[in-house]
Tab-separated table of C-alpha atoms in Angstrom:
chain	number	residue	atom	x	y	z
R	18	UNK	CA	-65.432	-53.586	-66.198
R	19	UNK	CA	-65.685	-55.814	-69.274
R	20	UNK	CA	-69.607	-55.072	-69.747
R	21	UNK	CA	-69.037	-51.369	-69.952
R	22	UNK	CA	-70.263	-49.325	-73.100
R	23	UNK	CA	-68.181	-46.411	-74.557
R	24	UNK	CA	-69.273	-43.724	-76.954
R	25	UNK	CA	-68.056	-43.691	-80.462
R	26	UNK	CA	-64.574	-42.099	-80.615
R	27	UNK	CA	-63.986	-42.336	-77.064
R	28	UNK	CA	-61.119	-44.552	-75.337
R	29	UNK	CA	-62.029	-47.175	-72.801
R	30	UNK	CA	-59.854	-48.237	-69.727
R	31	UNK	CA	-59.835	-51.917	-68.561
R	32	UNK	CA	-58.387	-52.463	-65.116
R	33	UNK	CA	-56.884	-55.799	-64.137
R	34	UNK	CA	-55.758	-57.344	-60.940
R	35	UNK	CA	-52.244	-57.772	-60.016
R	36	UNK	CA	-50.395	-60.251	-61.783
R	37	UNK	CA	-47.290	-62.340	-61.073
R	38	UNK	CA	-45.550	-63.507	-64.113
R	39	UNK	CA	-46.828	-62.746	-67.624
R	40	UNK	CA	-50.254	-63.712	-68.223
R	41	UNK	CA	-52.576	-63.408	-71.226
R	42	UNK	CA	-56.063	-61.476	-71.018
R	43	UNK	CA	-59.122	-61.922	-73.813
R	44	UNK	CA	-61.286	-59.087	-74.555
R	45	UNK	CA	-64.200	-59.378	-76.866
R	46	UNK	CA	-65.398	-56.066	-78.454
R	47	UNK	CA	-68.203	-55.533	-80.470
R	48	UNK	CA	-70.208	-52.422	-81.878
R	49	UNK	CA	-74.056	-51.446	-81.325
R	50	UNK	CA	-75.706	-49.471	-83.943
R	51	UNK	CA	-78.363	-46.693	-83.497
R	52	UNK	CA	-81.174	-49.450	-82.966
R	53	UNK	CA	-79.309	-51.058	-80.484
R	54	UNK	CA	-78.151	-54.310	-82.567
R	55	UNK	CA	-74.782	-55.552	-81.820
R	56	UNK	CA	-72.289	-56.682	-84.328
R	57	UNK	CA	-70.398	-60.045	-84.428
R	58	UNK	CA	-67.546	-59.842	-81.633
R	59	UNK	CA	-63.840	-59.213	-82.312
R	60	UNK	CA	-61.672	-61.293	-79.791
R	61	UNK	CA	-58.500	-59.745	-78.634
R	62	UNK	CA	-55.878	-61.168	-76.793
R	63	UNK	CA	-53.136	-59.309	-75.036
R	64	UNK	CA	-50.185	-60.317	-73.045
R	65	UNK	CA	-50.045	-58.541	-69.674
R	66	UNK	CA	-46.363	-58.392	-68.727
R	67	UNK	CA	-45.123	-58.306	-65.255
R	68	UNK	CA	-42.153	-55.685	-65.235
R	69	UNK	CA	-39.827	-55.239	-62.306
R	70	UNK	CA	-37.599	-52.167	-62.219
R	71	UNK	CA	-33.954	-52.132	-60.781
R	72	UNK	CA	-33.859	-50.485	-57.489
R	73	UNK	CA	-30.811	-48.842	-56.274
R	74	UNK	CA	-29.648	-46.107	-53.978
R	75	UNK	CA	-26.582	-43.647	-54.207
R	76	UNK	CA	-25.873	-40.331	-55.636
R	77	UNK	CA	-28.456	-37.523	-56.162
R	78	UNK	CA	-31.423	-39.182	-57.857
R	79	UNK	CA	-33.545	-37.515	-60.321
R	80	UNK	CA	-36.247	-39.110	-62.835
R	81	UNK	CA	-36.434	-38.802	-66.445
R	82	UNK	CA	-39.367	-40.938	-67.910
R	83	UNK	CA	-38.980	-44.403	-67.033
R	84	UNK	CA	-35.380	-43.716	-65.944
R	85	UNK	CA	-33.629	-43.028	-62.548
R	86	UNK	CA	-30.481	-40.841	-62.920
R	87	UNK	CA	-27.851	-41.379	-60.070
R	88	UNK	CA	-25.221	-38.432	-60.167
R	89	UNK	CA	-22.325	-38.865	-58.198
R	90	UNK	CA	-20.005	-35.598	-57.570
R	91	UNK	CA	-18.365	-36.900	-54.351
R	92	UNK	CA	-16.983	-40.555	-53.446
R	93	UNK	CA	-19.915	-42.844	-52.264
R	94	UNK	CA	-21.371	-46.076	-53.588
R	95	UNK	CA	-24.178	-47.076	-55.870
R	96	UNK	CA	-26.081	-49.970	-53.913
R	97	UNK	CA	-28.231	-52.262	-56.103
R	98	UNK	CA	-30.883	-53.798	-53.741
R	99	UNK	CA	-33.059	-55.222	-56.544
R	100	UNK	CA	-32.329	-56.294	-60.128
R	101	UNK	CA	-35.064	-55.664	-62.679
R	102	UNK	CA	-36.508	-57.451	-65.783
R	103	UNK	CA	-33.770	-55.537	-67.715
R	104	UNK	CA	-30.859	-56.058	-65.436
R	105	UNK	CA	-28.831	-53.250	-67.431
R	106	UNK	CA	-27.774	-49.754	-66.678
R	107	UNK	CA	-26.227	-47.056	-68.658
R	108	UNK	CA	-23.249	-45.248	-67.062
R	109	UNK	CA	-21.098	-42.228	-67.950
R	110	UNK	CA	-17.829	-41.923	-66.188
R	111	UNK	CA	-15.684	-38.823	-66.569
R	112	UNK	CA	-11.860	-38.427	-65.350
R	113	UNK	CA	-10.933	-35.082	-63.761
R	114	UNK	CA	-8.765	-32.418	-65.726
R	115	UNK	CA	-4.965	-31.728	-65.063
R	116	UNK	CA	-3.790	-28.785	-63.655
R	117	UNK	CA	-2.308	-25.786	-65.554
R	118	UNK	CA	1.255	-24.739	-65.813
R	119	UNK	CA	2.638	-21.646	-63.991
R	120	UNK	CA	3.333	-18.441	-65.982
R	121	UNK	CA	3.143	-18.804	-69.659
R	122	UNK	CA	2.439	-22.319	-68.913
R	123	UNK	CA	0.830	-25.098	-70.854
R	124	UNK	CA	-3.085	-25.913	-70.294
R	125	UNK	CA	-4.220	-28.945	-68.387
R	126	UNK	CA	-5.630	-32.146	-70.262
R	127	UNK	CA	-8.893	-33.642	-70.033
R	128	UNK	CA	-9.890	-36.718	-68.039
R	129	UNK	CA	-10.747	-39.772	-69.894
R	130	UNK	CA	-14.578	-40.142	-71.342
R	131	UNK	CA	-16.130	-43.562	-70.744
R	132	UNK	CA	-19.857	-43.843	-72.078
R	133	UNK	CA	-21.322	-47.419	-71.935
R	134	UNK	CA	-25.092	-48.044	-72.820
R	135	UNK	CA	-25.608	-51.467	-71.599
R	136	UNK	CA	-23.981	-52.746	-68.391
R	137	UNK	CA	-25.333	-55.722	-66.451
R	138	UNK	CA	-25.542	-55.428	-62.719
R	139	UNK	CA	-26.394	-57.728	-59.877
R	140	UNK	CA	-27.430	-57.080	-56.327
R	141	UNK	CA	-24.522	-55.426	-55.022
R	142	UNK	CA	-22.759	-52.254	-53.688
R	143	UNK	CA	-20.335	-50.553	-56.264
R	144	UNK	CA	-18.025	-48.010	-54.896
R	145	UNK	CA	-17.764	-44.648	-56.740
R	146	UNK	CA	-14.574	-42.803	-56.332
R	147	UNK	CA	-14.438	-39.199	-57.721
R	148	UNK	CA	-10.534	-38.542	-57.994
R	149	UNK	CA	-9.264	-34.767	-57.616
R	150	UNK	CA	-8.360	-32.341	-60.156
R	151	UNK	CA	-4.722	-31.774	-60.807
R	152	UNK	CA	-2.982	-28.791	-59.030
R	153	UNK	CA	-1.870	-26.017	-61.181
R	154	UNK	CA	1.921	-25.531	-60.661
R	155	UNK	CA	3.243	-22.411	-58.826
R	156	UNK	CA	6.758	-22.958	-60.188
R	157	UNK	CA	7.845	-22.092	-63.690
R	158	UNK	CA	10.405	-24.682	-63.628
R	159	UNK	CA	8.045	-27.600	-63.019
R	160	UNK	CA	4.892	-29.260	-64.484
R	161	UNK	CA	1.242	-29.133	-62.930
R	162	UNK	CA	0.228	-32.301	-61.642
R	163	UNK	CA	-1.900	-35.189	-63.386
R	164	UNK	CA	-5.316	-35.582	-61.845
R	165	UNK	CA	-6.478	-38.444	-59.986
R	166	UNK	CA	-8.774	-41.390	-61.519
R	167	UNK	CA	-12.551	-41.527	-61.108
R	168	UNK	CA	-13.621	-45.158	-60.549
R	169	UNK	CA	-17.083	-47.088	-60.691
R	170	UNK	CA	-16.461	-50.431	-59.226
R	171	UNK	CA	-13.969	-52.097	-61.425
R	172	UNK	CA	-14.089	-49.377	-64.103
R	173	UNK	CA	-11.687	-46.484	-64.222
R	174	UNK	CA	-11.333	-43.035	-65.920
R	175	UNK	CA	-8.122	-41.800	-66.076
R	176	UNK	CA	-7.214	-38.242	-64.971
R	177	UNK	CA	-5.891	-35.834	-67.536
R	178	UNK	CA	-2.084	-34.627	-67.656
R	179	UNK	CA	-0.654	-31.390	-66.041
R	180	UNK	CA	0.358	-28.617	-68.377
R	181	UNK	CA	4.304	-27.621	-68.295
R	182	UNK	CA	5.496	-24.440	-66.524
R	183	UNK	CA	6.547	-21.889	-69.010
R	184	UNK	CA	10.282	-22.329	-68.295
R	185	UNK	CA	10.121	-26.237	-68.034
R	186	UNK	CA	12.155	-27.149	-71.231
R	187	UNK	CA	12.898	-30.865	-70.696
R	188	UNK	CA	13.968	-32.357	-74.277
R	189	UNK	CA	10.678	-32.782	-76.416
R	190	UNK	CA	8.655	-31.176	-73.711
R	191	UNK	CA	6.844	-34.467	-73.138
R	192	UNK	CA	7.825	-36.294	-70.265
R	193	UNK	CA	5.768	-38.700	-68.604
R	194	UNK	CA	4.510	-35.951	-66.075
R	195	UNK	CA	2.619	-34.338	-68.963
R	196	UNK	CA	0.955	-37.341	-70.258
R	197	UNK	CA	-2.479	-38.416	-69.113
R	198	UNK	CA	-6.069	-39.434	-70.455
R	199	UNK	CA	-5.464	-36.181	-72.772
R	200	UNK	CA	-1.866	-34.738	-72.709
R	201	UNK	CA	-1.128	-31.293	-71.054
R	202	UNK	CA	-0.064	-28.366	-73.129
R	203	UNK	CA	3.749	-27.548	-73.798
R	204	UNK	CA	5.352	-24.669	-72.275
R	205	UNK	CA	6.103	-21.363	-74.033
R	206	UNK	CA	10.237	-21.179	-73.606
R	207	UNK	CA	13.236	-22.191	-75.084
R	208	UNK	CA	12.795	-23.363	-78.421
R	209	UNK	CA	9.606	-25.653	-79.730
R	210	UNK	CA	8.296	-28.467	-77.370
R	211	UNK	CA	5.417	-31.079	-78.343
R	212	UNK	CA	2.424	-31.437	-75.925
R	213	UNK	CA	1.784	-34.644	-73.541
R	214	UNK	CA	0.573	-37.817	-75.063
R	215	UNK	CA	-3.030	-38.384	-74.477
R	216	UNK	CA	-3.346	-42.284	-73.313
R	217	UNK	CA	-7.061	-42.553	-73.282
R	218	UNK	CA	-7.718	-39.330	-75.319
R	219	UNK	CA	-5.943	-36.727	-77.210
R	220	UNK	CA	-2.476	-35.305	-77.087
R	221	UNK	CA	-1.556	-31.634	-75.824
R	222	UNK	CA	-0.772	-28.611	-78.080
R	223	UNK	CA	2.813	-27.702	-78.568
R	224	UNK	CA	4.409	-24.358	-77.643
R	225	UNK	CA	7.609	-22.634	-77.397
R	226	UNK	CA	9.734	-19.648	-77.868
R	227	UNK	CA	10.612	-17.799	-81.173
R	228	UNK	CA	11.885	-14.300	-81.852
R	229	UNK	CA	10.870	-13.011	-78.255
R	230	UNK	CA	7.200	-14.505	-78.478
R	231	UNK	CA	6.208	-17.122	-75.917
R	232	UNK	CA	3.354	-18.880	-76.214
R	233	UNK	CA	1.947	-22.399	-74.882
R	234	UNK	CA	-0.274	-25.216	-76.077
R	235	UNK	CA	-3.912	-26.011	-75.122
R	236	UNK	CA	-4.591	-29.065	-73.142
R	237	UNK	CA	-5.792	-31.959	-74.981
R	238	UNK	CA	-9.709	-32.729	-74.975
R	239	UNK	CA	-11.637	-36.001	-75.163
R	240	UNK	CA	-12.842	-35.264	-78.596
R	241	UNK	CA	-10.026	-33.660	-79.994
R	242	UNK	CA	-6.123	-32.444	-79.420
R	243	UNK	CA	-5.174	-29.315	-77.873
R	244	UNK	CA	-4.481	-26.418	-79.980
R	245	UNK	CA	-0.793	-25.313	-80.796
R	246	UNK	CA	0.570	-21.975	-80.108
R	247	UNK	CA	0.966	-19.595	-82.599
R	248	UNK	CA	4.523	-18.066	-82.292
R	249	UNK	CA	4.345	-15.665	-85.251
R	250	UNK	CA	2.440	-12.086	-85.008
R	251	UNK	CA	-0.186	-12.053	-83.698
R	252	UNK	CA	0.929	-14.483	-81.383
R	253	UNK	CA	-1.586	-16.626	-79.341
R	254	UNK	CA	-1.529	-19.954	-76.985
R	255	UNK	CA	-3.426	-22.964	-78.148
R	256	UNK	CA	-6.950	-23.578	-77.477
R	257	UNK	CA	-8.183	-26.273	-75.394
R	258	UNK	CA	-9.242	-29.419	-77.156
R	259	UNK	CA	-13.017	-30.087	-77.728
R	260	UNK	CA	-15.053	-32.389	-75.149
R	261	UNK	CA	-18.122	-34.363	-75.801
R	262	UNK	CA	-21.772	-33.925	-75.424
R	263	UNK	CA	-23.859	-36.580	-73.457
R	264	UNK	CA	-27.642	-36.763	-72.857
R	265	UNK	CA	-27.689	-39.120	-69.976
R	266	UNK	CA	-29.199	-36.749	-67.308
R	267	UNK	CA	-32.111	-36.245	-70.026
R	268	UNK	CA	-30.520	-33.135	-71.719
R	269	UNK	CA	-27.663	-32.568	-73.459
R	270	UNK	CA	-24.495	-31.588	-71.526
R	271	UNK	CA	-21.151	-30.753	-72.613
């Protein structure tokens, strides 16, 4: 309604027809005094943007402002049927955690943390695989298992390493079975052992056996290493390594 009048201090809404492509609109604005006299006009030119959003399905979809959040907790696919004016998405991919060791065993390591703020997509189906967490060991002489990887298209977040069972005392306590995105914790027997190596995160904590005190290391976290066991009185097992917080869902989640 370009001819409408608005009281001083009030807002006025202009409604335009649908446009295809970016178009310019020119608006002439002038004021009127108490006697009904108009001022010289001020001409304002604006560009009306034809903005298209990316359209996709898959996962549990929630809306946060102008964003749609697709959350996957089981394997499925992210299906893009239309690419928007901005053809990028943000994604967070987290690998699963390794299992814990039996008895006075080490803690499981955290999965890999992959956070990307701008990733270009096309009209396509992107497979999403949610790997399983590592199984805890029931045998004190064995390692717990490493977690399976989580994937989004060609992108992979590796699973965390398993913790050592409390009587598993291979030399160094850090054979390949304990390695992972973050390493598993070492066992609490037969000397002092180092934790598993973190290939995409942090190492697991050390553990061991000293003066009749058996304590094990904590699993490595995405943000910090697993805590080492304390073998003097008061004895304690190591804490798990710290993780990250991320606000991709609209609120901060650890």
